[in-house]
Coordinates of C-alpha atoms in Angstrom, one line a residue:
Chain A
M721 CA -41.6 -7.3 13.8
L722 CA -40.8 -4.1 11.9
G723 CA -42.8 -1.2 13.1
R724 CA -44.8 1.0 10.8
T725 CA -42.6 4.0 11.4
R726 CA -39.0 3.5 10.9
S727 CA -36.9 5.5 13.3
E728 CA -33.5 7.1 12.8
V729 CA -32.2 4.3 15.1
E730 CA -33.4 1.6 12.8
I731 CA -31.8 3.4 9.8
A732 CA -28.5 3.7 11.8
V733 CA -28.7 0.0 12.7
S734 CA -29.2 -0.9 9.1
W735 CA -26.1 1.1 8.0
L736 CA -24.0 -0.4 10.9
L737 CA -25.0 -3.9 9.6
V738 CA -23.9 -2.9 6.1
A739 CA -20.6 -1.7 7.6
A740 CA -20.3 -5.1 9.3
L741 CA -20.6 -6.8 5.9
V742 CA -17.8 -4.6 4.6
A743 CA -15.7 -5.4 7.6
V744 CA -16.1 -9.2 7.0
G745 CA -14.9 -8.5 3.4
V746 CA -11.9 -6.5 4.6
V747 CA -10.9 -9.2 7.1
G748 CA -11.1 -11.6 4.1
L749 CA -8.9 -9.3 2.0
R750 CA -6.1 -9.4 4.6
S751 CA -6.0 -13.2 4.5
G752 CA -6.0 -13.3 0.7
A753 CA -9.1 -12.6 -1.4
D754 CA -11.4 -15.5 -2.0
A755 CA -15.1 -16.3 -2.9
T756 CA -16.3 -15.3 0.6
T757 CA -14.6 -11.9 0.4
T758 CA -16.2 -11.2 -3.0
F759 CA -19.6 -12.3 -1.6
A760 CA -19.2 -10.1 1.4
F761 CA -18.6 -7.0 -0.7
L762 CA -21.4 -8.0 -3.1
S763 CA -23.9 -8.4 -0.4
A764 CA -22.9 -5.0 1.2
L765 CA -23.3 -3.4 -2.2
L766 CA -26.7 -4.9 -2.8
A767 CA -27.9 -3.9 0.6
A768 CA -26.7 -0.3 0.0
A769 CA -28.0 -0.1 -3.5
P770 CA -31.3 1.6 -2.8
A771 CA -29.6 4.3 -0.9
L772 CA -26.8 4.7 -3.4
L773 CA -29.1 4.8 -6.4
T774 CA -31.6 7.2 -5.0
R775 CA -28.9 9.3 -3.1
E776 CA -31.2 9.1 -0.1
R777 CA -29.5 8.2 3.2
R778 CA -32.8 7.0 4.7
A779 CA -33.4 4.4 1.9
T780 CA -32.0 1.5 3.9
L781 CA -33.1 -2.1 3.8
P782 CA -35.0 -3.6 6.8
W783 CA -32.4 -4.3 9.5
S784 CA -33.7 -7.9 9.9
V785 CA -32.8 -8.7 6.3
V786 CA -29.3 -7.1 6.4
G787 CA -28.9 -8.6 9.9
L788 CA -29.5 -12.1 8.6
A789 CA -26.7 -11.5 6.0
V790 CA -24.3 -10.4 8.7
V791 CA -25.1 -13.4 10.9
A792 CA -24.5 -15.7 8.0
A793 CA -21.3 -13.9 6.9
V794 CA -19.8 -14.0 10.4
G795 CA -20.9 -17.6 10.8
Q796 CA -19.3 -18.5 7.5
R797 CA -16.0 -16.8 8.2
F798 CA -15.5 -17.5 11.9
T799 CA -17.4 -20.6 12.9
P800 CA -17.3 -24.3 12.0
F801 CA -20.8 -24.1 10.6
D802 CA -19.5 -22.7 7.4
V803 CA -21.6 -24.8 4.9
V804 CA -25.0 -24.0 6.5
S805 CA -23.9 -20.4 6.9
T806 CA -23.0 -20.1 3.3
Y807 CA -26.5 -21.1 2.2
L808 CA -28.0 -18.9 4.9
W809 CA -26.0 -16.1 3.3
V810 CA -27.3 -17.0 -0.1
V811 CA -30.9 -16.8 1.3
A812 CA -30.1 -13.4 2.9
V813 CA -28.7 -12.1 -0.4
T814 CA -31.7 -13.4 -2.3
L815 CA -34.0 -11.6 0.2
I816 CA -32.0 -8.4 -0.4
L817 CA -32.3 -9.0 -4.1
V818 CA -36.1 -9.3 -3.8
V819 CA -36.3 -5.9 -2.1
D820 CA -34.0 -4.3 -4.7
L821 CA -36.0 -5.9 -7.6
E822 CA -39.3 -4.6 -6.2
A823 CA -37.8 -1.2 -5.6
F824 CA -36.0 -0.7 -9.0
T825 CA -37.7 -2.8 -11.6
E826 CA -41.2 -3.7 -12.6
V827 CA -41.0 -7.0 -10.7
E828 CA -43.7 -7.4 -8.1
M829 CA -44.0 -10.5 -6.0
S830 CA -46.7 -11.8 -3.7
P831 CA -45.5 -13.2 -0.4
R832 CA -46.1 -16.7 -1.7
F833 CA -44.1 -16.2 -4.9
S834 CA -41.2 -14.5 -3.2
A835 CA -41.0 -17.3 -0.7
A836 CA -40.8 -19.7 -3.6
F837 CA -38.3 -17.4 -5.4
V838 CA -36.0 -17.3 -2.4
A839 CA -36.2 -21.1 -1.9
T840 CA -35.7 -22.0 -5.6
T841 CA -32.9 -19.5 -6.0
T842 CA -31.0 -21.0 -3.0
M843 CA -31.4 -24.4 -4.5
A844 CA -30.3 -23.2 -7.9
V845 CA -27.2 -21.6 -6.4
G846 CA -26.4 -24.9 -4.8
A847 CA -26.6 -26.6 -8.2
V848 CA -24.4 -24.0 -9.9
W849 CA -21.9 -24.1 -7.0
T850 CA -21.8 -27.9 -7.3
V851 CA -21.2 -27.7 -11.1
L852 CA -18.4 -25.1 -10.7
R853 CA -16.6 -27.1 -8.0
W854 CA -16.9 -30.3 -10.0
A855 CA -15.5 -28.6 -13.1
S856 CA -12.6 -27.2 -11.0
D857 CA -11.9 -30.7 -9.6
A858 CA -12.1 -32.3 -13.0
F859 CA -10.1 -29.9 -15.0
F860 CA -7.8 -28.1 -12.5
G861 CA -6.9 -30.9 -10.1
T862 CA -8.6 -29.4 -7.1
S863 CA -10.6 -31.5 -4.6
Y864 CA -13.5 -29.4 -3.4
L865 CA -16.1 -32.2 -3.6
G866 CA -15.6 -35.2 -1.3
G867 CA -18.1 -37.6 -2.7
V868 CA -21.8 -38.2 -3.4
D869 CA -22.8 -38.1 0.3
P870 CA -21.3 -34.8 1.4
V871 CA -22.5 -33.1 -1.9
M872 CA -26.1 -34.5 -1.5
W873 CA -26.3 -33.5 2.2
E874 CA -25.1 -30.1 1.3
L875 CA -27.9 -29.8 -1.3
V876 CA -30.5 -31.1 1.2
G877 CA -29.2 -28.5 3.7
A878 CA -29.4 -25.7 1.1
T879 CA -33.0 -26.7 0.2
A880 CA -34.0 -26.8 3.9
V881 CA -32.5 -23.5 4.7
G882 CA -34.0 -21.9 1.6
V883 CA -37.5 -23.2 2.2
I884 CA -37.5 -22.4 6.0
V885 CA -36.0 -19.0 5.9
G886 CA -37.8 -18.1 2.7
V887 CA -41.2 -18.9 4.2
V888 CA -40.5 -17.4 7.7
F889 CA -39.2 -14.1 6.3
E890 CA -41.7 -13.6 3.5
Y891 CA -44.7 -14.3 5.8
G892 CA -43.2 -12.3 8.7
F893 CA -41.7 -9.4 6.9
H894 CA -43.0 -9.1 3.4
E895 CA -45.5 -6.3 4.0
A896 CA -43.0 -4.4 6.2
V897 CA -40.4 -4.7 3.5
D898 CA -42.9 -3.5 0.8
E899 CA -44.1 -0.6 2.9
G900 CA -40.6 0.4 3.8
V901 CA -39.4 0.5 0.2
E902 CA -42.5 2.3 -1.0
R903 CA -42.4 5.0 1.6
R904 CA -38.8 5.8 1.7
L905 CA -38.1 5.8 -2.0
G906 CA -41.2 8.0 -2.4
G907 CA -43.6 7.8 -5.3
G908 CA -41.5 9.7 -7.7
E909 CA -38.3 7.8 -7.0
R910 CA -39.8 4.4 -7.4
R911 CA -39.6 3.3 -11.0
Chain B
M979 CA -45.8 -26.8 -30.3
T980 CA -47.8 -25.6 -33.2
V981 CA -44.3 -25.7 -34.8
L982 CA -44.6 -29.4 -35.4
T983 CA -48.0 -29.0 -37.1
E984 CA -47.6 -25.8 -39.0
R985 CA -44.0 -25.7 -39.9
L986 CA -43.0 -29.3 -40.2
G987 CA -46.4 -30.4 -41.5
I988 CA -46.8 -33.3 -39.1
P989 CA -50.5 -33.9 -38.6
P990 CA -51.7 -33.9 -34.9
A991 CA -53.0 -37.4 -35.4
Y992 CA -49.5 -38.7 -36.1
Q993 CA -48.2 -36.9 -33.0
R994 CA -50.9 -38.4 -30.8
G995 CA -50.2 -41.8 -32.4
T996 CA -46.5 -41.6 -31.6
A997 CA -47.2 -40.6 -28.0
R998 CA -49.7 -43.5 -27.7
L999 CA -47.2 -46.0 -29.0
M1000 CA -44.7 -44.9 -26.4
Q1001 CA -47.3 -45.3 -23.7
V1002 CA -48.0 -48.8 -24.9
V1003 CA -44.3 -49.6 -24.7
L1004 CA -44.1 -48.2 -21.2
L1005 CA -47.1 -50.3 -20.1
G1006 CA -45.4 -53.3 -21.7
I1007 CA -42.2 -52.7 -19.6
A1008 CA -44.3 -52.4 -16.4
V1009 CA -46.2 -55.6 -17.2
Y1010 CA -43.0 -57.4 -18.0
G1011 CA -41.6 -56.2 -14.6
V1012 CA -44.7 -57.6 -12.8
V1013 CA -44.4 -61.0 -14.6
R1014 CA -40.7 -61.3 -14.0
G1015 CA -40.9 -59.9 -10.4
Q1016 CA -38.5 -57.1 -11.2
F1017 CA -39.8 -54.2 -9.0
G1018 CA -37.4 -51.7 -10.5
L1019 CA -39.0 -52.2 -14.0
V1020 CA -42.5 -51.8 -12.6
V1021 CA -41.6 -48.5 -11.0
N1022 CA -39.7 -47.2 -14.1
G1023 CA -42.6 -48.3 -16.4
T1024 CA -45.5 -47.1 -14.2
L1025 CA -44.3 -43.7 -12.9
P1026 CA -43.4 -42.3 -16.4
L1027 CA -46.6 -43.7 -17.8
L1028 CA -48.6 -41.8 -15.2
I1029 CA -46.7 -38.6 -16.1
T1030 CA -47.6 -39.0 -19.8
F1031 CA -51.3 -38.7 -18.8
L1032 CA -50.7 -35.4 -17.0
P1033 CA -51.2 -33.1 -20.1
G1034 CA -54.5 -34.8 -20.8
V1035 CA -55.7 -34.5 -17.2
L1036 CA -54.7 -30.8 -17.1
R1037 CA -56.6 -30.1 -20.3
R1038 CA -59.7 -32.0 -19.2
D1039 CA -59.9 -30.9 -15.6
Y1040 CA -58.4 -27.4 -15.7
G1041 CA -59.1 -26.4 -19.3
L1042 CA -55.4 -25.6 -19.9
P1043 CA -54.5 -25.6 -23.6
M1044 CA -52.4 -28.7 -24.2
N1045 CA -52.1 -29.8 -27.8
A1046 CA -50.8 -33.0 -29.3
G1047 CA -47.3 -31.7 -29.7
L1048 CA -47.0 -30.8 -26.0
T1049 CA -48.2 -34.3 -25.0
L1050 CA -45.6 -35.8 -27.4
W1051 CA -42.9 -33.6 -25.9
V1052 CA -43.6 -34.7 -22.3
T1053 CA -44.1 -38.4 -23.4
T1054 CA -40.8 -38.4 -25.3
A1055 CA -38.9 -37.1 -22.3
V1056 CA -40.1 -39.8 -19.9
F1057 CA -40.0 -42.5 -22.5
L1058 CA -36.3 -41.9 -23.2
H1059 CA -35.7 -41.9 -19.5
T1060 CA -37.3 -45.3 -19.1
L1061 CA -35.3 -46.7 -22.1
G1062 CA -32.3 -45.4 -20.3
M1063 CA -33.1 -47.2 -17.1
I1064 CA -33.4 -50.5 -18.8
G1065 CA -30.0 -50.3 -20.3
L1066 CA -29.2 -47.3 -22.5
Y1067 CA -27.8 -45.3 -19.6
D1068 CA -25.2 -48.0 -19.1
A1069 CA -24.6 -48.6 -22.8
F1070 CA -24.0 -45.0 -23.8
G1071 CA -22.2 -42.4 -21.7
W1072 CA -23.9 -39.4 -23.4
Y1073 CA -27.4 -40.9 -23.1
D1074 CA -27.9 -39.6 -19.6
Q1075 CA -27.1 -36.0 -20.7
L1076 CA -29.5 -36.3 -23.6
T1077 CA -32.4 -37.3 -21.3
H1078 CA -31.5 -34.5 -18.9
V1079 CA -31.4 -31.8 -21.6
L1080 CA -34.9 -33.0 -22.7
S1081 CA -36.4 -33.2 -19.2
G1082 CA -34.8 -29.9 -18.4
S1083 CA -36.6 -28.4 -21.4
V1084 CA -39.9 -29.9 -20.2
V1085 CA -39.4 -28.4 -16.7
A1086 CA -38.4 -25.1 -18.2
G1087 CA -41.6 -25.1 -20.4
S1088 CA -43.7 -25.8 -17.3
G1089 CA -41.8 -23.2 -15.4
Y1090 CA -42.6 -20.7 -18.1
A1091 CA -46.3 -21.7 -18.2
V1092 CA -46.6 -21.4 -14.4
T1093 CA -44.9 -18.0 -14.1
R1094 CA -46.9 -16.7 -17.1
A1095 CA -50.2 -18.0 -15.7
L1096 CA -49.4 -16.5 -12.3
E1097 CA -48.8 -13.1 -13.9
L1098 CA -51.9 -13.2 -16.0
H1099 CA -54.2 -14.3 -13.3
S1100 CA -52.8 -12.6 -10.2
D1101 CA -52.7 -8.9 -9.5
E1102 CA -50.1 -9.2 -6.8
V1103 CA -47.5 -10.6 -9.1
E1104 CA -45.9 -8.8 -12.0
F1105 CA -42.8 -9.7 -14.0
P1106 CA -41.1 -8.1 -16.9
E1107 CA -40.4 -10.5 -19.8
E1108 CA -36.7 -10.7 -19.1
F1109 CA -37.2 -11.7 -15.5
V1110 CA -39.3 -14.7 -16.6
Y1111 CA -36.4 -16.0 -18.8
V1112 CA -34.0 -15.8 -15.9
Y1113 CA -36.5 -17.4 -13.6
M1114 CA -37.0 -20.3 -16.0
F1115 CA -33.3 -21.1 -15.6
I1116 CA -33.5 -20.9 -11.8
F1117 CA -36.7 -23.0 -11.7
V1118 CA -35.1 -25.8 -13.7
L1119 CA -31.9 -25.9 -11.6
A1120 CA -34.0 -26.0 -8.4
F1121 CA -36.1 -28.8 -9.9
G1122 CA -33.0 -30.7 -10.7
V1123 CA -31.8 -30.3 -7.1
L1124 CA -35.2 -31.7 -5.9
W1125 CA -34.8 -34.6 -8.3
E1126 CA -31.3 -35.5 -7.1
I1127 CA -32.6 -35.3 -3.5
M1128 CA -35.4 -37.7 -4.4
E1129 CA -32.9 -40.1 -6.0
F1130 CA -30.6 -39.7 -2.9
S1131 CA -33.5 -40.4 -0.5
T1132 CA -34.3 -43.7 -2.2
E1133 CA -30.6 -44.5 -1.8
V1134 CA -30.6 -43.6 1.9
A1135 CA -33.8 -45.5 2.4
A1136 CA -32.2 -48.5 0.8
R1137 CA -29.2 -48.2 3.1
V1138 CA -31.5 -47.9 6.2
F1139 CA -34.0 -50.6 5.4
G1140 CA -31.9 -52.8 3.2
G1141 CA -32.6 -53.5 -0.4
Q1142 CA -31.7 -51.8 -3.6
A1143 CA -32.1 -48.2 -4.6
Y1144 CA -34.4 -47.8 -7.6
L1145 CA -33.0 -44.5 -8.8
A1146 CA -29.3 -44.7 -8.3
I1147 CA -26.8 -41.8 -8.2
H1148 CA -23.6 -42.9 -9.9
G1149 CA -21.2 -40.3 -8.6
V1150 CA -20.4 -36.6 -8.2
R1151 CA -19.6 -36.4 -11.9
D1152 CA -23.2 -37.6 -12.6
I1153 CA -24.7 -35.0 -10.3
A1154 CA -22.8 -32.2 -11.8
L1155 CA -23.4 -33.2 -15.4
D1156 CA -27.1 -33.7 -14.7
F1157 CA -27.4 -30.1 -13.4
A1158 CA -25.4 -28.8 -16.3
S1159 CA -27.6 -30.6 -18.9
N1160 CA -30.8 -29.5 -17.1
G1161 CA -29.5 -25.9 -17.3
A1162 CA -28.7 -26.4 -21.0
G1163 CA -32.2 -27.6 -21.6
A1164 CA -33.6 -24.5 -19.8
V1165 CA -31.4 -22.1 -21.9
V1166 CA -32.6 -23.7 -25.1
V1167 CA -36.2 -23.4 -24.2
A1168 CA -35.8 -19.8 -22.9
L1169 CA -34.1 -18.8 -26.2
L1170 CA -36.8 -20.6 -28.2
V1171 CA -39.7 -19.0 -26.3
R1172 CA -38.0 -15.6 -26.6
E1173 CA -37.6 -16.1 -30.4
V1174 CA -41.2 -17.3 -30.8
R1175 CA -42.6 -14.4 -28.7
T1176 CA -40.8 -11.7 -30.6
R1177 CA -41.6 -13.2 -34.0
F1178 CA -45.2 -14.3 -33.5
P1179 CA -46.6 -12.3 -30.5
A1180 CA -50.2 -12.7 -31.9
A1181 CA -50.1 -16.5 -32.2
L1182 CA -48.9 -16.9 -28.6
A1183 CA -51.5 -14.5 -27.2
R1184 CA -54.1 -16.5 -29.1
E1185 CA -52.9 -19.7 -27.6
M1186 CA -53.0 -18.2 -24.1
D1187 CA -56.6 -17.1 -24.6
E1188 CA -57.8 -20.5 -25.8

């Protein structure tokens, strides 16, 4: 669990994890930019957004959330479990987004709602991703989608990952995430 | 849904009557299925019929404002789906998309109602207006995924236990177009709600208070 006081070590770890996301992106660039590369840079940017926008080095995200993104990114790029990793990554980025939304907009979520938000967003990304790949297959002659079975199992997997990780993280870390954001951005900085 | 009554001048009694008529047809399909021993027809007549009673139950048991137009909207969506199951899906290629746009709009409406109700009744949750519109879209797509998984699980069950799937998936094209149509339905409702809320803020507040 995240402690109440966030030490310099935790902040450093969080920054190192952001650097790891950038590294995955850079490795991707070397072998030709693709969707994974873009996603790596995007997740690094979202994770660094609180610090960048407040110009406060200490305004990092909880290392557990950024860490999940790194595990997923590495898994997606370098292991055979790329499909599950992709959705784990989507979940991680949604969690990062929840923290960013709570920090910078008027959005406020209860643990229950943010678990539901994370799960449904992961499922929705699965749907959009399916539509995009189908459109590409139908109009540009690619063959991303194998058939009904692989597509459906992928959606089942996305749903399972979204629900499980959403619930575990929100109930385990929501308060810590909230506190962290509140404290480090400071009353005046938080809009 | 006051639109039907106030703008188009259709009396609520007619709206209720139309919904009732569709319910009778659904019941007829279910009974016909029982008589002819066609289980698929029983399922596709009974389940939608149960869904059409949902607005009434919500009004009676939870005191939620559900008027005749809303009931008609939900009933039309499931009614068209059942007609599709007994032949129209196969007869017309575009029919599947029509029902999905409509059911997508129903789900988007429910998604809007749920998020709005959550925000009104809970202190822990707070959303700006724009966030709700975006979330309606996400909600509908997620619901679509859940629906496809349900269809798929009847198929897997049929494979494991033998027999025939009652909700069939016809192919990847079908899945993708279903999602796209659901999404289109969500966008339509989000735009409509936005339009109504900016034009008649007082009317909606009244409806919420009822």
